[in-house]
Coordinates of C-alpha atoms and ligand atoms in Angstrom, one line a residue:
M1 CA -186.6 42.9 -90.9
C2 CA -182.5 42.2 -92.7
G3 CA -181.6 41.5 -95.9
I4 CA -180.1 38.1 -96.6
V5 CA -178.0 36.2 -99.3
G6 CA -176.8 33.1 -100.4
I7 CA -174.3 32.0 -103.4
L8 CA -173.6 28.5 -104.7
G9 CA -171.0 30.2 -107.5
A10 CA -168.6 28.9 -109.7
K11 CA -165.6 31.0 -107.9
P12 CA -165.3 32.9 -104.6
V13 CA -168.2 34.4 -104.0
A14 CA -167.5 37.2 -101.3
E15 CA -167.8 39.8 -103.1
D16 CA -170.8 38.9 -105.2
L17 CA -172.0 38.5 -101.6
V18 CA -171.6 42.1 -100.6
D19 CA -172.7 43.6 -104.1
A20 CA -176.2 41.5 -103.2
L21 CA -175.8 43.0 -99.5
R22 CA -175.8 46.9 -100.9
R23 CA -179.0 45.7 -102.4
L24 CA -180.5 44.5 -99.6
E25 CA -179.4 47.5 -97.6
Y26 CA -182.6 49.2 -97.6
R27 CA -184.1 46.4 -94.9
G28 CA -181.6 47.2 -92.0
Y29 CA -177.6 48.8 -92.0
D30 CA -176.3 48.4 -88.5
S31 CA -174.0 45.6 -89.5
A32 CA -173.3 43.3 -91.9
G33 CA -171.4 39.8 -92.6
V34 CA -170.4 36.9 -94.6
A35 CA -169.1 33.4 -94.5
T36 CA -168.0 31.1 -97.2
V37 CA -167.1 27.4 -96.8
E38 CA -163.3 27.6 -97.3
N39 CA -161.3 24.1 -97.8
G40 CA -164.3 22.4 -95.7
H41 CA -164.1 25.0 -92.8
L42 CA -167.0 27.7 -92.2
E43 CA -165.0 31.4 -92.1
R44 CA -166.9 34.5 -91.6
R45 CA -166.1 38.2 -91.4
R46 CA -168.5 40.8 -89.5
A47 CA -168.5 44.2 -89.3
E48 CA -170.2 46.8 -87.3
G49 CA -172.2 49.7 -88.8
K50 CA -172.7 50.2 -92.7
L51 CA -171.8 47.4 -95.5
R52 CA -168.5 49.9 -96.4
N53 CA -167.1 48.6 -93.1
L54 CA -167.5 44.9 -93.8
S55 CA -166.1 45.5 -97.6
E56 CA -163.0 47.5 -95.8
R57 CA -162.8 44.1 -93.5
L58 CA -162.8 41.6 -96.4
M59 CA -159.7 43.6 -98.2
R60 CA -158.0 43.3 -95.3
E61 CA -158.9 39.6 -94.8
P62 CA -160.4 38.4 -97.7
L63 CA -162.1 35.0 -97.6
A64 CA -161.9 32.4 -100.7
G65 CA -164.7 30.1 -100.6
K66 CA -167.5 29.5 -103.7
A67 CA -170.3 28.9 -101.5
G68 CA -171.1 31.2 -99.3
I69 CA -174.3 33.8 -97.1
G70 CA -174.1 37.4 -96.0
H71 CA -176.7 39.1 -94.1
T72 CA -177.5 43.3 -93.4
R73 CA -178.5 43.8 -90.5
W74 CA -181.7 45.6 -88.5
A75 CA -181.5 44.8 -84.8
T76 CA -184.2 43.2 -82.8
H77 CA -182.4 41.0 -80.1
G78 CA -179.1 42.3 -79.5
A79 CA -177.2 45.5 -79.9
P80 CA -176.1 46.4 -82.8
S81 CA -172.5 44.9 -82.7
E82 CA -169.8 42.7 -84.2
R83 CA -170.6 40.0 -81.9
N84 CA -174.4 40.1 -82.9
A85 CA -174.0 40.4 -86.4
H86 CA -175.0 37.2 -88.5
P87 CA -174.0 34.9 -89.9
H88 CA -174.2 32.9 -86.8
M89 CA -172.2 29.7 -86.1
S90 CA -172.2 26.6 -84.3
E91 CA -169.2 24.0 -85.2
N92 CA -170.6 23.2 -88.1
V93 CA -173.1 25.2 -89.3
C94 CA -173.2 28.9 -90.7
V95 CA -176.9 30.6 -90.9
V96 CA -178.0 34.1 -91.7
H97 CA -181.5 34.7 -90.5
N98 CA -184.4 37.7 -91.3
G99 CA -187.1 37.5 -88.5
I100 CA -187.6 36.8 -85.2
I101 CA -187.7 33.2 -83.6
E102 CA -190.6 33.7 -80.9
N103 CA -189.2 30.8 -78.7
F104 CA -185.6 31.2 -79.0
R105 CA -185.4 31.7 -75.0
E106 CA -186.8 28.0 -74.3
L107 CA -184.1 26.6 -77.0
R108 CA -181.5 28.4 -75.9
E109 CA -182.0 27.0 -72.5
E110 CA -182.6 23.6 -73.5
L111 CA -179.3 23.7 -76.3
T112 CA -177.3 25.3 -73.3
R113 CA -178.1 22.1 -70.8
A114 CA -177.0 20.0 -74.0
G115 CA -173.8 21.8 -73.7
A116 CA -173.9 24.3 -76.7
V117 CA -172.1 27.8 -75.8
F118 CA -173.6 31.1 -77.2
A119 CA -171.4 33.9 -78.2
S120 CA -174.3 36.2 -79.1
D121 CA -177.3 37.8 -77.6
T122 CA -179.4 37.4 -80.7
D123 CA -182.3 34.9 -81.3
T124 CA -180.7 33.4 -84.6
E125 CA -177.8 31.7 -83.0
V126 CA -180.3 29.0 -81.8
V127 CA -181.1 28.0 -85.4
A128 CA -177.4 27.2 -85.8
H129 CA -176.7 25.0 -82.3
L130 CA -180.3 23.4 -83.1
I131 CA -179.0 21.9 -86.3
S132 CA -175.8 20.9 -85.3
Y133 CA -177.9 19.4 -82.2
E134 CA -179.4 17.4 -84.6
M135 CA -176.0 16.4 -86.4
R136 CA -174.6 15.6 -83.3
K137 CA -177.2 13.0 -82.9
G138 CA -176.6 11.4 -86.4
A139 CA -178.5 13.2 -88.9
E140 CA -177.2 14.8 -91.7
P141 CA -177.4 18.4 -92.8
V142 CA -180.9 18.3 -94.9
E143 CA -182.9 15.7 -92.2
A144 CA -181.2 17.9 -89.2
T145 CA -182.1 21.1 -91.0
R146 CA -186.0 19.4 -91.2
N147 CA -186.0 18.7 -87.7
A148 CA -184.6 21.8 -86.2
L149 CA -187.2 23.9 -88.8
G150 CA -190.3 21.5 -87.1
R151 CA -189.1 23.3 -83.6
L152 CA -188.7 27.1 -84.8
R153 CA -191.8 28.8 -84.0
G154 CA -191.6 32.6 -85.4
A155 CA -191.2 34.8 -88.7
F156 CA -188.1 33.6 -90.6
A157 CA -185.7 33.5 -93.7
L158 CA -183.0 31.2 -93.6
A159 CA -180.0 30.7 -95.2
I160 CA -177.4 27.9 -94.2
I161 CA -174.3 26.4 -94.9
F162 CA -172.4 23.1 -93.6
A163 CA -168.9 23.0 -92.5
G164 CA -167.3 20.0 -95.2
H165 CA -170.2 20.6 -97.4
D166 CA -168.7 23.4 -100.6
N167 CA -171.9 22.6 -102.8
L168 CA -175.0 22.5 -100.4
M169 CA -177.1 25.2 -99.3
I170 CA -180.1 25.3 -97.5
G171 CA -183.1 28.0 -97.6
A172 CA -186.6 28.2 -95.5
R173 CA -189.1 30.6 -95.6
E174 CA -192.0 31.3 -93.1
G175 CA -193.5 34.4 -92.7
S176 CA -190.3 36.7 -94.2
P177 CA -189.7 36.6 -98.1
L178 CA -187.0 34.5 -99.8
A179 CA -186.3 33.8 -103.3
V180 CA -184.5 30.9 -104.7
G181 CA -182.4 32.6 -107.9
H182 CA -181.0 29.8 -110.8
G183 CA -178.1 30.5 -112.5
D184 CA -175.6 28.5 -114.9
Q185 CA -174.7 25.5 -112.7
Q186 CA -175.1 28.4 -109.7
M187 CA -177.5 28.9 -107.5
F188 CA -178.7 31.9 -105.5
L189 CA -181.2 32.7 -102.4
G190 CA -181.9 36.1 -101.4
S191 CA -184.7 38.3 -99.5
D192 CA -185.9 39.9 -103.2
A193 CA -185.4 39.9 -106.6
I194 CA -183.2 43.1 -106.7
A195 CA -180.8 41.5 -104.3
L196 CA -180.0 39.0 -107.3
A197 CA -180.6 40.9 -110.0
P198 CA -176.9 40.9 -111.2
F199 CA -176.7 37.4 -111.2
T200 CA -179.8 36.1 -112.6
D201 CA -183.2 36.9 -113.3
K202 CA -185.0 33.6 -113.2
V203 CA -186.4 33.4 -109.6
T204 CA -188.7 31.5 -107.6
Y205 CA -190.3 32.8 -104.3
L206 CA -190.7 30.1 -101.7
E207 CA -194.1 30.0 -100.2
E208 CA -194.7 29.9 -96.5
G209 CA -193.3 26.7 -94.8
D210 CA -191.4 26.1 -97.6
W211 CA -187.8 25.1 -97.8
V212 CA -185.2 24.7 -100.6
V213 CA -182.4 22.5 -100.6
L214 CA -179.6 23.9 -103.2
H215 CA -177.0 22.3 -105.0
R216 CA -175.1 23.8 -108.1
E217 CA -176.9 21.8 -110.5
S218 CA -180.2 21.5 -108.9
F219 CA -182.9 22.1 -106.4
E220 CA -185.7 20.6 -104.3
I221 CA -188.3 22.5 -102.7
R222 CA -190.4 21.2 -99.9
D223 CA -193.5 22.5 -98.1
R224 CA -194.0 22.5 -94.3
Q225 CA -195.0 18.5 -94.4
G226 CA -191.9 17.9 -96.1
R227 CA -193.9 16.8 -99.0
K228 CA -192.1 17.8 -102.8
V229 CA -193.7 20.9 -104.0
E230 CA -193.1 22.7 -107.1
R231 CA -193.4 26.6 -107.4
P232 CA -193.2 28.4 -110.7
M233 CA -190.1 30.0 -112.1
L234 CA -190.4 33.7 -112.9
T235 CA -188.4 36.2 -114.8
S236 CA -187.6 39.3 -112.8
Q237 CA -188.2 42.7 -113.9
A238 CA -185.4 43.6 -111.5
S239 CA -182.3 43.4 -113.4
G240 CA -183.0 47.0 -114.9
F241 CA -182.3 48.3 -111.4
L242 CA -179.3 50.4 -110.5
V243 CA -178.3 51.3 -107.4
D244 CA -177.4 55.0 -108.7
K245 CA -177.7 58.4 -107.3
G246 CA -177.1 59.9 -110.8
N247 CA -176.2 63.8 -110.0
H248 CA -178.1 63.7 -106.9
R249 CA -176.0 64.2 -103.6
H250 CA -178.9 61.8 -101.8
F251 CA -181.2 58.7 -103.2
M252 CA -183.7 60.9 -101.7
L253 CA -183.4 64.0 -103.2
K254 CA -183.2 62.1 -106.7
E255 CA -186.2 60.4 -105.7
I256 CA -187.9 63.6 -105.0
H257 CA -187.0 65.0 -108.4
E258 CA -187.9 61.8 -110.0
Q259 CA -191.8 62.3 -108.7
A260 CA -193.0 64.1 -111.8
E261 CA -192.1 61.4 -114.2
V262 CA -193.0 58.5 -112.1
I263 CA -196.4 60.1 -111.1
S264 CA -197.1 60.2 -114.9
H265 CA -196.3 56.7 -115.4
T266 CA -198.4 55.7 -112.5
L267 CA -201.3 58.0 -113.4
T268 CA -201.4 56.6 -117.2
N269 CA -201.6 53.2 -116.1
Y270 CA -205.0 54.1 -114.8
M271 CA -206.3 56.3 -117.2
D272 CA -207.5 57.0 -120.5
M273 CA -205.9 60.4 -121.4
A274 CA -207.4 61.1 -124.4
A275 CA -210.6 60.6 -123.4
G276 CA -210.0 62.1 -119.9
T277 CA -211.7 59.3 -118.3
V278 CA -210.1 56.7 -115.6
R279 CA -209.5 53.5 -116.8
F280 CA -209.6 50.6 -114.1
P281 CA -209.0 46.8 -113.2
D282 CA -211.9 44.9 -112.4
L283 CA -211.8 44.6 -108.9
G284 CA -213.9 41.6 -108.8
V285 CA -216.7 43.1 -106.7
D286 CA -219.8 45.8 -107.7
L287 CA -218.4 48.9 -106.5
A288 CA -221.8 50.2 -106.8
T289 CA -222.8 48.3 -104.1
V290 CA -220.1 47.2 -102.2
P291 CA -221.0 48.3 -98.3
R292 CA -217.4 49.5 -97.1
I293 CA -213.9 50.0 -98.2
T294 CA -211.3 49.3 -95.2
I295 CA -208.2 50.6 -95.9
S296 CA -205.3 49.5 -94.1
A297 CA -201.2 50.6 -94.0
C298 CA -198.1 51.7 -91.9
G299 CA -196.7 55.2 -91.9
T300 CA -196.2 56.9 -94.8
A301 CA -198.3 54.6 -96.6
Y302 CA -201.2 54.7 -93.9
Y303 CA -201.4 58.5 -94.8
A304 CA -201.5 57.7 -98.2
G305 CA -204.8 55.6 -97.4
L306 CA -205.8 58.3 -95.2
V307 CA -205.8 60.7 -98.1
A308 CA -207.6 58.1 -100.3
K309 CA -210.3 58.1 -97.3
Y310 CA -211.3 61.7 -97.6
W311 CA -211.3 60.9 -101.2
L312 CA -213.7 58.4 -101.4
E313 CA -215.9 59.5 -98.8
R314 CA -216.3 62.9 -100.7
Y315 CA -216.5 62.1 -103.9
A316 CA -218.0 58.7 -104.2
R317 CA -219.8 59.0 -101.2
I318 CA -219.1 55.5 -99.7
P319 CA -218.0 54.6 -95.7
V320 CA -214.4 54.0 -95.4
E321 CA -212.8 52.4 -92.2
I322 CA -209.3 53.6 -91.7
D323 CA -206.3 52.3 -89.5
V324 CA -202.7 51.3 -89.0
A325 CA -202.3 47.7 -89.6
S326 CA -200.6 47.2 -86.3
E327 CA -203.8 48.0 -84.3
L328 CA -206.9 47.1 -87.6
R329 CA -206.0 43.4 -86.8
Y330 CA -205.6 43.5 -82.8
R331 CA -208.8 45.2 -82.3
E332 CA -210.7 42.4 -84.3
A333 CA -212.6 44.9 -86.3
P334 CA -215.6 43.4 -87.5
M335 CA -215.6 43.2 -91.4
P336 CA -218.6 43.5 -93.7
E337 CA -219.9 40.8 -95.9
G338 CA -218.8 41.5 -99.1
G339 CA -216.6 44.8 -98.1
L340 CA -213.5 45.5 -100.1
A341 CA -210.2 45.7 -98.4
V342 CA -206.8 47.8 -99.5
F343 CA -203.8 47.5 -98.5
V344 CA -201.1 50.2 -99.2
S345 CA -197.1 49.4 -99.5
Q346 CA -194.4 50.5 -101.1
S347 CA -192.1 47.5 -100.7
G348 CA -195.0 44.9 -100.2
E349 CA -193.5 43.3 -97.2
T350 CA -194.6 45.0 -94.0
A351 CA -195.1 42.4 -91.6
D352 CA -198.2 44.3 -89.8
T353 CA -199.6 45.4 -93.0
L354 CA -199.2 41.4 -94.4
A355 CA -200.6 40.2 -91.1
T356 CA -203.7 42.9 -91.5
L357 CA -204.1 41.7 -95.2
R358 CA -204.7 37.9 -94.0
Y359 CA -206.8 38.9 -91.4
C360 CA -209.0 41.0 -93.8
K361 CA -208.7 37.6 -96.1
A362 CA -209.8 35.2 -93.5
A363 CA -213.0 37.9 -92.7
G364 CA -214.2 37.3 -96.3
Q365 CA -213.3 40.7 -97.6
R366 CA -212.0 41.3 -101.2
I367 CA -208.3 42.2 -101.2
V368 CA -207.0 44.9 -103.2
S369 CA -203.2 46.0 -103.0
V370 CA -201.6 49.3 -104.0
V371 CA -197.8 48.1 -104.1
N372 CA -194.6 49.4 -105.6
V373 CA -192.6 45.9 -105.5
R374 CA -194.4 43.8 -107.9
N375 CA -193.5 40.4 -106.8
S376 CA -193.3 41.4 -103.1
T377 CA -195.5 39.0 -100.8
I378 CA -198.1 41.4 -100.2
A379 CA -198.9 41.6 -103.8
R380 CA -199.0 37.8 -104.3
E381 CA -201.4 37.5 -101.7
S382 CA -204.4 39.8 -102.8
H383 CA -207.0 39.1 -105.2
V384 CA -206.1 42.4 -107.3
V385 CA -203.0 44.6 -107.5
L386 CA -202.7 48.1 -108.1
P387 CA -198.6 48.5 -109.0
T388 CA -197.5 52.0 -108.2
L389 CA -195.0 52.3 -111.0
A390 CA -192.0 54.9 -108.5
G391 CA -189.6 52.6 -109.8
P392 CA -187.2 51.2 -106.8
E393 CA -187.4 53.6 -103.9
I394 CA -184.0 53.5 -102.1
G395 CA -184.0 56.3 -99.4
V396 CA -185.9 55.4 -96.4
A397 CA -188.0 58.2 -96.4
S398 CA -190.5 57.2 -98.6
T399 CA -191.1 60.2 -101.2
K400 CA -192.1 59.3 -104.5
A401 CA -193.5 56.2 -103.6
F402 CA -196.0 58.3 -101.5
T403 CA -197.3 60.3 -104.4
C404 CA -197.6 57.5 -106.7
Q405 CA -199.7 56.1 -104.3
L406 CA -202.1 58.6 -104.0
S407 CA -202.1 58.9 -108.1
A408 CA -203.0 55.1 -107.8
L409 CA -205.5 55.9 -105.3
A410 CA -207.1 59.0 -106.5
C411 CA -208.2 56.6 -109.6
L412 CA -209.5 54.4 -107.5
A413 CA -211.6 57.3 -106.1
L414 CA -212.8 58.5 -109.1
A415 CA -213.5 54.6 -110.3
V416 CA -215.6 54.0 -107.3
A417 CA -217.3 57.6 -107.4
R418 CA -218.3 56.9 -111.0
A419 CA -219.8 53.0 -110.6
R420 CA -222.2 54.6 -107.7
G421 CA -223.5 57.0 -110.0
Q422 CA -221.4 60.0 -107.9
L423 CA -219.6 61.3 -111.0
S424 CA -220.9 62.7 -114.0
E425 CA -218.8 62.4 -117.3
E426 CA -218.2 65.7 -117.3
R427 CA -217.2 65.9 -113.9
E428 CA -214.6 62.8 -114.3
R429 CA -213.1 64.9 -117.0
E430 CA -212.6 67.8 -114.9
L431 CA -211.1 65.6 -112.0
V432 CA -208.9 63.6 -114.4
R433 CA -207.5 67.1 -116.0
A434 CA -206.4 68.3 -112.8
L435 CA -204.4 65.2 -111.6
V436 CA -202.7 65.2 -115.3
E437 CA -201.8 68.9 -114.4
V438 CA -199.6 67.6 -111.2
P439 CA -196.5 66.5 -112.8
R440 CA -196.1 70.2 -114.5
H441 CA -196.7 71.8 -111.0
L442 CA -193.9 69.6 -109.5
T443 CA -191.6 70.4 -112.0
S444 CA -192.3 74.4 -111.9
L445 CA -192.1 74.1 -107.9
L446 CA -188.7 72.3 -108.0
R447 CA -187.0 75.0 -109.9
D448 CA -187.2 76.9 -106.5
E449 CA -185.5 74.6 -104.2
R450 CA -183.0 77.4 -102.8
R451 CA -186.2 78.3 -100.9
Y452 CA -185.9 75.3 -98.8
E453 CA -181.9 75.7 -98.1
E454 CA -182.9 79.4 -96.1
L455 CA -185.7 78.1 -94.5
A456 CA -184.0 74.9 -93.0
H457 CA -181.2 77.3 -91.6
W458 CA -184.1 78.1 -89.2
F459 CA -185.6 74.6 -88.5
S460 CA -182.4 73.4 -88.1
K461 CA -182.3 75.4 -84.4
A462 CA -185.9 74.1 -83.5
K463 CA -186.4 71.6 -81.0
D464 CA -190.0 70.9 -82.3
V465 CA -192.1 71.6 -84.9
L466 CA -195.6 71.6 -85.2
Y467 CA -197.8 70.7 -88.9
L468 CA -201.2 71.7 -88.9
G469 CA -203.6 70.7 -92.0
R470 CA -207.4 70.4 -92.1
G471 CA -209.6 67.8 -94.7
L472 CA -207.0 66.6 -97.6
S473 CA -204.4 68.7 -95.8
Y474 CA -204.6 66.7 -92.4
P475 CA -202.5 63.8 -93.7
I476 CA -200.2 65.8 -95.4
A477 CA -199.3 67.9 -92.1
L478 CA -198.8 64.1 -90.7
E479 CA -196.6 63.0 -93.5
G480 CA -194.7 66.5 -93.0
A481 CA -194.2 65.3 -89.7
L482 CA -193.3 62.1 -89.9
K483 CA -190.7 63.1 -92.9
L484 CA -188.9 65.9 -90.8
K485 CA -188.5 63.6 -87.3
E486 CA -187.1 60.6 -89.7
I487 CA -184.1 61.9 -91.1
S488 CA -183.6 65.4 -89.4
Y489 CA -184.4 64.0 -85.8
I490 CA -186.2 66.7 -85.0
H491 CA -189.3 65.9 -83.0
A492 CA -192.4 66.8 -85.0
E493 CA -196.1 66.3 -85.0
G494 CA -199.0 66.8 -86.9
Y495 CA -202.2 67.7 -86.2
A496 CA -205.9 68.6 -87.5
A497 CA -205.6 72.1 -87.4
G498 CA -208.8 72.4 -85.5
E499 CA -207.7 69.9 -82.4
M500 CA -204.9 72.8 -81.7
K501 CA -207.1 74.2 -79.4
H502 CA -207.8 71.0 -77.3
G503 CA -204.3 70.7 -76.3
P504 CA -201.5 71.0 -78.6
I505 CA -201.5 75.1 -78.3
A506 CA -200.3 74.6 -74.8
L507 CA -196.8 73.8 -77.0
I508 CA -196.9 77.1 -78.8
D509 CA -194.0 79.7 -78.6
E510 CA -192.0 82.0 -80.6
K511 CA -189.4 79.1 -80.9
V512 CA -191.6 76.7 -82.6
P513 CA -192.1 76.8 -86.2
V514 CA -195.8 76.0 -87.3
V515 CA -196.3 74.7 -90.7
V516 CA -199.6 75.4 -91.8
V517 CA -200.7 73.1 -94.9
A518 CA -203.6 75.3 -96.2
P519 CA -204.7 75.5 -99.7
N520 CA -207.3 78.1 -100.6
D521 CA -210.3 75.5 -100.6
D522 CA -213.3 75.5 -98.6
L523 CA -211.4 75.1 -95.6
F524 CA -209.2 78.0 -96.1
E525 CA -211.1 80.4 -93.9
K526 CA -211.4 77.7 -90.7
T527 CA -207.6 77.1 -91.2
V528 CA -206.9 81.0 -90.9
S529 CA -208.9 81.1 -87.5
N530 CA -206.4 78.3 -86.2
M531 CA -203.3 80.4 -87.7
Q532 CA -204.5 83.0 -85.8
E533 CA -204.7 81.3 -82.8
V534 CA -200.9 80.4 -83.1
A535 CA -199.9 83.8 -83.8
A536 CA -201.8 85.2 -81.2
R537 CA -199.2 82.7 -79.1
G538 CA -196.4 84.0 -80.6
G539 CA -196.0 80.5 -82.8
Q540 CA -194.0 81.2 -86.1
I541 CA -196.0 80.3 -89.1
V542 CA -195.2 78.7 -92.2
L543 CA -197.5 79.1 -94.5
V544 CA -197.6 76.7 -97.4
S545 CA -200.6 78.0 -99.3
D546 CA -201.7 79.4 -102.7
A547 CA -203.4 82.2 -100.4
D548 CA -201.9 85.4 -100.4
R549 CA -199.8 85.9 -96.6
D550 CA -201.9 89.4 -96.4
S551 CA -205.0 87.3 -96.7
I552 CA -204.7 85.9 -93.6
G553 CA -204.7 88.7 -91.1
C554 CA -202.0 87.8 -89.0
E555 CA -198.1 87.5 -88.8
V556 CA -196.5 84.6 -91.2
A557 CA -192.4 83.9 -90.4
A558 CA -192.4 82.3 -94.0
H559 CA -194.5 81.8 -97.0
I560 CA -194.0 78.9 -99.4
R561 CA -195.9 79.8 -102.2
M562 CA -198.0 77.2 -104.0
P563 CA -199.8 77.4 -107.2
A564 CA -203.4 77.6 -107.4
L565 CA -204.6 73.9 -107.7
H566 CA -208.0 72.3 -108.2
P567 CA -208.9 71.0 -104.1
F568 CA -208.9 67.3 -105.3
V569 CA -205.3 67.3 -106.4
T570 CA -203.7 69.3 -103.5
P571 CA -202.3 66.6 -101.4
L572 CA -200.2 65.2 -104.4
V573 CA -198.6 68.5 -105.0
Y574 CA -198.4 69.7 -101.6
A575 CA -196.3 66.9 -100.5
L576 CA -193.3 68.3 -102.1
P577 CA -193.2 70.9 -100.0
M578 CA -192.7 68.6 -97.0
Q579 CA -190.6 66.5 -98.4
L580 CA -187.8 69.5 -99.4
I581 CA -188.2 71.2 -95.8
A582 CA -187.1 67.6 -93.9
Y583 CA -185.1 67.0 -96.9
H584 CA -182.8 70.3 -96.6
T585 CA -183.1 70.6 -92.9
A586 CA -181.4 66.9 -92.5
V587 CA -178.8 67.8 -95.2
L588 CA -177.9 70.8 -92.5
M589 CA -177.9 68.9 -89.9
G590 CA -175.5 66.5 -91.2
T591 CA -177.6 63.3 -90.4
D592 CA -177.5 60.3 -92.7
V593 CA -180.3 61.1 -95.0
D594 CA -181.0 57.7 -97.1
Q595 CA -180.0 55.4 -94.1
P596 CA -181.1 57.5 -91.0
R597 CA -180.5 56.1 -87.6
N598 CA -182.6 53.2 -86.1
L599 CA -184.6 52.4 -89.3
A600 CA -184.7 50.4 -91.8
K601 CA -186.7 50.8 -95.4
S602 CA -188.8 47.7 -95.6
V603 CA -190.1 46.4 -91.9
T604 CA -190.7 42.8 -91.9
V605 CA -191.2 42.7 -88.2
E606 CA -194.2 43.4 -86.5
Ligands
LIG1 O1 -193.1 49.3 -97.5 P1 -194.2 50.3 -96.9 O2 -195.0 50.8 -97.7 O3 -195.8 49.2 -96.6 O4 -193.7 50.8 -95.3 C1 -194.5 51.0 -94.7 C2 -193.8 52.1 -94.0 O5 -192.7 51.6 -93.3 C3 -193.2 53.4 -94.7 O6 -193.8 54.2 -95.2 C4 -192.3 54.3 -93.5 O7 -192.7 55.0 -92.5 C5 -191.4 55.2 -93.8 N1 -189.9 55.3 -93.6 C6 -191.5 56.9 -94.5 O8 -190.9 57.6 -94.9

C-alpha cells in the first residue's frame, strides 16, 4: 500500500510534499518521510507514526531543496519504525516505493556481496542500491534506473531522485498506480490525482510497465521495452476535493451523515425519477441471455456484492457466483462463455480485486466495475464503469461508499430483471419508489443518534459481539461485525441466523451482545426462532427491526426501532445502525476512528 509523491518545484518543496502526503494518508499512516536534493546532496527527514510527527520534525529541521519525494507508509516488510520509513537511500539515489519487490532477498544478497550496506529491513532499499550499483558501473541515472527496473519483480510504483541532479526525477509503475502531474515549469508524481490536486489538474496515468523521466520543462514516458510512448493527459476532477471534517468530530461521522445526499446522487445517475424507471447504461452484453453473473470484491465492498447476489437471484432470476477476490482467482473458478463479471471497489485500486478482474477478463468475461474513484486502475481496466457518487471517502471504515455501492447494484439488479422479463412496469415503479425513499429514512433515523451513544456504553464493555441476519440481512450482519471490529477492536462475528445452532451458539452467554438484523419481512418468523434460541441461553439481544419487540416472544435487551420499509431496500437503511453502533462504541473506547491501527484505506498489496 503506501502513498508516494514527488515534486520538481519552483520553490522549496518539503511543505507541499507533506500537504500531498496528507491527501494520501488513506493509503497508510504508520510512518512518513520526505527527501530533497539540497546543494547537490540528498537530505531526508523521517518520522514514525502519523504525518504530524514528520511535520513537527520538519519545523525543527527544515529541508530547502526544490526537488523532492515523499512517502506515507503501511508496513509490509519491516516494522513501522523510523529506520524502515521511506525514502530509502544509497550514497547517490533516493527512492520512495508503493508495492512489494518480490525478489528483494536475492537482490539484497547480491548487492551486499558487492559492498552495499543496508540500513533498513525493507524490500524497497534494494532499489536504491541497485541503481547506485548500475551507476558505479558507469551508467548515467536514467540508464542505471532502466537497468535496475529490468531486474525488479513484483508490484511497484516508484519515485526516484539523484544526488547532484536538481532537475531530474524518475517514476515507474508496475502493478501499483502512479500519476504524472503537469504544472507550469513544474512536474509532479503521485499515487493518485487527489494527492496532486492542489498543484495541478492535468494528469497522465502511467500504464503497467511504464516509466517516466521528468524535468521541470519536459517529460518522456517509456514502456517496459524502453519504447517511447504517449499517454493521454486528462483533466482530473479531484481539485474540488477538500480534506475537511466540517463540523463533525471524525470523517467517518461526516461520511455517515452524507449518505442521504450521496445515495440520492447515485440513484439519480441510474434512474429516471419522473418515470419511476431504471435508466441504465448499455453493458455491452445481452442481459436477457447472459448465462451467469460473477461478482467479486474485498471487505465491505464484498458485502455489497453479496447483497447484490440476493437481489439478482431473487428479482432477476439469474445465477450469480460470488467470492472474495483473494479466493476467486486462486481457486481457478471456471467462467462461463459470454458471462458478465462485476467488481465492486471504493478505491478502484484494491490489488486482489484488480488481479481477479484481470483473471476474469482473460477468461473472456465482460467486465463491469462499480467504483467510487473515477480514474482508478479498476475503472480504467473495465469494459463498463458504473460510478458511485459518494465523493471522497476518507475514514478507513467504509460507510457512504458501501451504501452508494448498494444503490448502484440495486439499479443493476432491476435493469437485469427488466431485461430478463422478470419485472413488470408496475413492479419496477414500486421498487424504484422504494429506493427513492431511502434517503428520507436515513435522514430521519439520524435524528436519533443519542440512542447509539447510550448503547455504546454497553458494547464497549463486551469482549465479543455477534451479529445475525437472514437473507438480505445476512450481508448486513457481516458488515456490522466488520465495522465494529475494525474501529473499536472488539471481537465481532457475523453469522447467517440459521447457522447459529450449528456451532456459534456455543459462544452465547449473558455477556455477549447479539445484534439481530431482522426486518419484518418474509423471513422474520424464522429469525424470531433463532432469537428465541439465543434468549434461552442468556444471550443479550439487540433487536434491529421495524417489528414490535413484543412480537418475538422473548426478552430483548435493546430495540433499535426501524421504519417499515419495502423489503427490497432494507440493506440500504439497516446499514446505518450498524455504522452508528460501531462509531459510537469506538469513540467511547478512544480508538483512532478514522485511521484505526494496522489498516489502510486502499489495500494495494495482495
Ligand atoms: O477500496 P475497496 O472498496 O476495494 O476496499 C475494499 C476493502 O479493503 C474495504 O471495503 C475495507 O474492508 C474497509 N476498511 C471496510 O470498512
